[in-house]
Coordinates of C-alpha atoms in Angstrom, one line a residue:
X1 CA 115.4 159.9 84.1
X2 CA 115.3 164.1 84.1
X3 CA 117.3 164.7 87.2
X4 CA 119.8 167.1 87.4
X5 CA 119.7 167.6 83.7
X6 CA 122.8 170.1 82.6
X7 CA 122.0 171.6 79.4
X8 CA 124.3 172.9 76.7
X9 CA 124.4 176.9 76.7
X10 CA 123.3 176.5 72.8
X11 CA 120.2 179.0 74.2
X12 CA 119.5 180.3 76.6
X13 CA 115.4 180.7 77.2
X14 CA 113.0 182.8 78.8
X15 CA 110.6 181.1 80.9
X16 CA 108.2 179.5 78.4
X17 CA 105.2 177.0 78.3
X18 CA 104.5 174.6 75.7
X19 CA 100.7 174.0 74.9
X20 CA 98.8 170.5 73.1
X21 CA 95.1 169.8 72.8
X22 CA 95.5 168.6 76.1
X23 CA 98.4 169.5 78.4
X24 CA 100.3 172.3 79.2
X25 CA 104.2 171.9 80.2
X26 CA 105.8 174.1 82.0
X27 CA 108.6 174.6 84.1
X28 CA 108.2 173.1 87.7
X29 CA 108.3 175.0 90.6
X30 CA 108.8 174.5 94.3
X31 CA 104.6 175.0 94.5
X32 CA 105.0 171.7 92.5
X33 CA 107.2 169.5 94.8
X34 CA 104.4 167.5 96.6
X35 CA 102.5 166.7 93.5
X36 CA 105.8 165.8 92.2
X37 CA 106.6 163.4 94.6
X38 CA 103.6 161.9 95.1
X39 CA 103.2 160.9 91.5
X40 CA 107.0 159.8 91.2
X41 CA 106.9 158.1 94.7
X42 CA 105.3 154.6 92.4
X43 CA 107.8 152.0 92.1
X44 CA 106.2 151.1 88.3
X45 CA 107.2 154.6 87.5
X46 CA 111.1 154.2 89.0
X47 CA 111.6 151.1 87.8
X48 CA 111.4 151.9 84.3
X49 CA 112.9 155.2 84.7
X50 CA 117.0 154.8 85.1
X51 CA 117.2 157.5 87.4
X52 CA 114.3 157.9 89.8
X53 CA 114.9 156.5 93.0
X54 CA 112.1 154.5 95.1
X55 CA 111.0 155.7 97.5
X56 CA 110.9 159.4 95.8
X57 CA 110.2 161.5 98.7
X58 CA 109.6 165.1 98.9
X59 CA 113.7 165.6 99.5
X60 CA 114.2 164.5 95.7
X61 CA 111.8 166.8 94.1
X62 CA 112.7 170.1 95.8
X63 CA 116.2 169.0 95.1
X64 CA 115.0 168.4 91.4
X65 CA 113.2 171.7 91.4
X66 CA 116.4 173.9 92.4
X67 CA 118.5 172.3 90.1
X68 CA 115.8 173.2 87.1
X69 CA 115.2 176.2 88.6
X70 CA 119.9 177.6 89.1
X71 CA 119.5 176.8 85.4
X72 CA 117.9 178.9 83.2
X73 CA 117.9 177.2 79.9
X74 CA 114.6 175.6 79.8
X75 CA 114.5 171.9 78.0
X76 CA 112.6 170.1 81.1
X77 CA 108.9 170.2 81.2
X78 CA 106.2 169.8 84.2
X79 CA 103.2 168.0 82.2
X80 CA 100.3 169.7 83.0
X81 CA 96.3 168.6 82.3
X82 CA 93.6 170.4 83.4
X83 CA 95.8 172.1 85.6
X84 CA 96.6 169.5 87.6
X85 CA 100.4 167.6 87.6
X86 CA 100.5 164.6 86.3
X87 CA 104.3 163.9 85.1
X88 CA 107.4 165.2 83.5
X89 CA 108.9 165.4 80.2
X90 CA 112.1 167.0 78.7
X91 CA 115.7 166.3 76.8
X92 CA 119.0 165.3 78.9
X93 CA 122.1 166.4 78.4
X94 CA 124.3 164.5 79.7
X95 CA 126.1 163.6 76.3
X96 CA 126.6 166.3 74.5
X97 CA 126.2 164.1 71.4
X98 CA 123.5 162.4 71.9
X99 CA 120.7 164.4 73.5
X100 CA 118.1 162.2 75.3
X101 CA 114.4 162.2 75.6
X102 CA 113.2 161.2 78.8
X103 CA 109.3 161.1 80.2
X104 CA 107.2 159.7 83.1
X105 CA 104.0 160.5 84.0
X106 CA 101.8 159.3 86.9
X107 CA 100.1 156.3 87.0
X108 CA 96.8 156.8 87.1
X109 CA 97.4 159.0 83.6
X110 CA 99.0 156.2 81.5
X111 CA 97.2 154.9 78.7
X112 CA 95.6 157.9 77.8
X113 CA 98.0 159.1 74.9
X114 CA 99.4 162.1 77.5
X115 CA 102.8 160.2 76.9
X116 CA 103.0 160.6 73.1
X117 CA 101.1 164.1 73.1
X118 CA 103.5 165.2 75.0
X119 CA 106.5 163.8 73.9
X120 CA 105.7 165.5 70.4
X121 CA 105.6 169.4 72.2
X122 CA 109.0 168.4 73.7
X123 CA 110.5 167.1 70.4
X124 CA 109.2 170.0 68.4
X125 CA 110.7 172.4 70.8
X126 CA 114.2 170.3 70.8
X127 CA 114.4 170.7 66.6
X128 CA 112.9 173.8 66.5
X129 CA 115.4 175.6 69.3
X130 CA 118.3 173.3 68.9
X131 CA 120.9 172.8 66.4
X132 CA 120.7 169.5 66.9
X133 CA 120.6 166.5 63.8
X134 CA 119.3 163.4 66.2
X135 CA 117.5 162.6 69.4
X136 CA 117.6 159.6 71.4
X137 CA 116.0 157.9 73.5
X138 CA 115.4 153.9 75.4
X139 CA 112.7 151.9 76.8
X140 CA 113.2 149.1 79.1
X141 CA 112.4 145.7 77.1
X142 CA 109.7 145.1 79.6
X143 CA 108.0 148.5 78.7
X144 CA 106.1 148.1 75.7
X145 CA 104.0 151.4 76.2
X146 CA 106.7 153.5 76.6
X147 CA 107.9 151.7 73.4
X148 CA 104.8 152.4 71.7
X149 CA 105.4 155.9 72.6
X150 CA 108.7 156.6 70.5
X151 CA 107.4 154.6 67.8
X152 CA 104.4 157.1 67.3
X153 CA 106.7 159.6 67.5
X154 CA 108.7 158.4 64.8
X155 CA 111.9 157.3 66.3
X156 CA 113.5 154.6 65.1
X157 CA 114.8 151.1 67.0
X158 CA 118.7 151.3 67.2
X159 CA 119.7 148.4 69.6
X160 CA 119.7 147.0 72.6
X161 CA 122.2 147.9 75.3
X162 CA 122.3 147.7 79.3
X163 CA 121.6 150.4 81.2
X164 CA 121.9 151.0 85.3
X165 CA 118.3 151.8 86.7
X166 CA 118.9 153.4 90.5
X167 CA 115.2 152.1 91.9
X168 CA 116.2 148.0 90.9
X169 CA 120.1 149.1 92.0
X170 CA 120.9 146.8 88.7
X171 CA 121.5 146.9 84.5
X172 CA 118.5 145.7 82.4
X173 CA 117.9 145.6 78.7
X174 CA 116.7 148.9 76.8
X175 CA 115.4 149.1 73.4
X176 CA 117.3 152.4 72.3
X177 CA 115.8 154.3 69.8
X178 CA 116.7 157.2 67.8
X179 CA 115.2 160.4 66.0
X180 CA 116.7 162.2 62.7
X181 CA 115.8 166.0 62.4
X182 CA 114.6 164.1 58.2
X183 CA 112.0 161.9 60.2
X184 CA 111.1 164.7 62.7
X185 CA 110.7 167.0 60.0
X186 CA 108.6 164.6 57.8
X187 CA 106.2 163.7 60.9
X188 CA 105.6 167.3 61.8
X189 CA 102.2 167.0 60.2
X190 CA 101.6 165.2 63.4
X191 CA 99.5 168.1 65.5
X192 CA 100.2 171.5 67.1
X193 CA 101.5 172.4 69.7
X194 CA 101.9 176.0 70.5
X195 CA 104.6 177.7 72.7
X196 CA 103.7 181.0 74.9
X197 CA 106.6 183.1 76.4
X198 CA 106.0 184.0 80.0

């Protein structure tokens, strides 16, 4: 869902890492490519992320990396706990319009409220950086947690529509779901996260 992510030039950011309770995110690296692949290389992970391809070998993520890496402005995130990888997290641009949060994280991690802990750092930083008035996002009908996730985070269900996912090489159903900078800024209460410049 987060490759090759162009980003408007609305800012253009020093390296910077986003801190929870829990996780740090930060901006990958080429030091990161093997734990990249290794935890996207899980066909449950591709399958519900549109574009992932299965398998994800090394290749893909040091392709991944250099892309994030030739562009400076920072809205994708490499989620960190206890210093260890364990997925990633940040906003596409691809329509201008209609900025997109996307997320994975690696198996073993899910159902641990990671997800939505760190989906909250990443939406914080999108309103508080971007002159932005929505977010969207979608989860694959047959993806409840990831669901569950945007709800929690206060975004709202839109629709259904049919989006291509690369790892089934076919359109499914996704709930789409969308944020208002109103709802964002009435959920803030929500916890802190806490943003060092590097």
């Amino acid at each position: 869902m987060l490759q090759d992510i162009p980003t408007p030039a609305l800012r253009e950011a020093g390296s910077c890492v986003l801190e929870t309770e829990r996780l740090a995110l930060r901006r990958p690296t080429l030091a990161d490519v093997k734990a990249i692949a290794y935890l996207a290389n899980d066909r449950r992970i591709a399958e519900n992320s549109r574009r992932l391809p299965h398998p994800y070998l090394q290749d893909h993520a040091v392709e991944f990396v250099r892309a994030m890496a030739a562009d400076r402005r920072e809205t994708v995130f490499l989620i960190e706990h206890t210093h260890s990888p364990i997925g990633m997290v940040g906003i596409d641009w691809r329509e201008q319009s209609a900025p997109e949060l996307g997320y994975w994280l690696g198996v073993e991690h899910w159902g641990r409220g990671f997800g939505t802990e760190a989906a909250r750092a990443v939406i914080d930083f999108f309103f508080e950086e971007f002159d932005a008035e929505h977010l969207v996002s979608g989860a694959r009908v047959a993806n409840p947690s990831s669901r569950n996730i945007l709800e929690k985070c206060g975004f709202q269900w839109s629709g259904v529509e049919l989006h291509r996912f690369e790892a089934l090489g076919s359109s499914t159903p996704v709930d789409c779901f969308r944020l208002s900078r109103s709802v964002w800024s009435s959920l803030k209460n929500w916890g802190s996260s806490t943003r060092k410049e590097r």
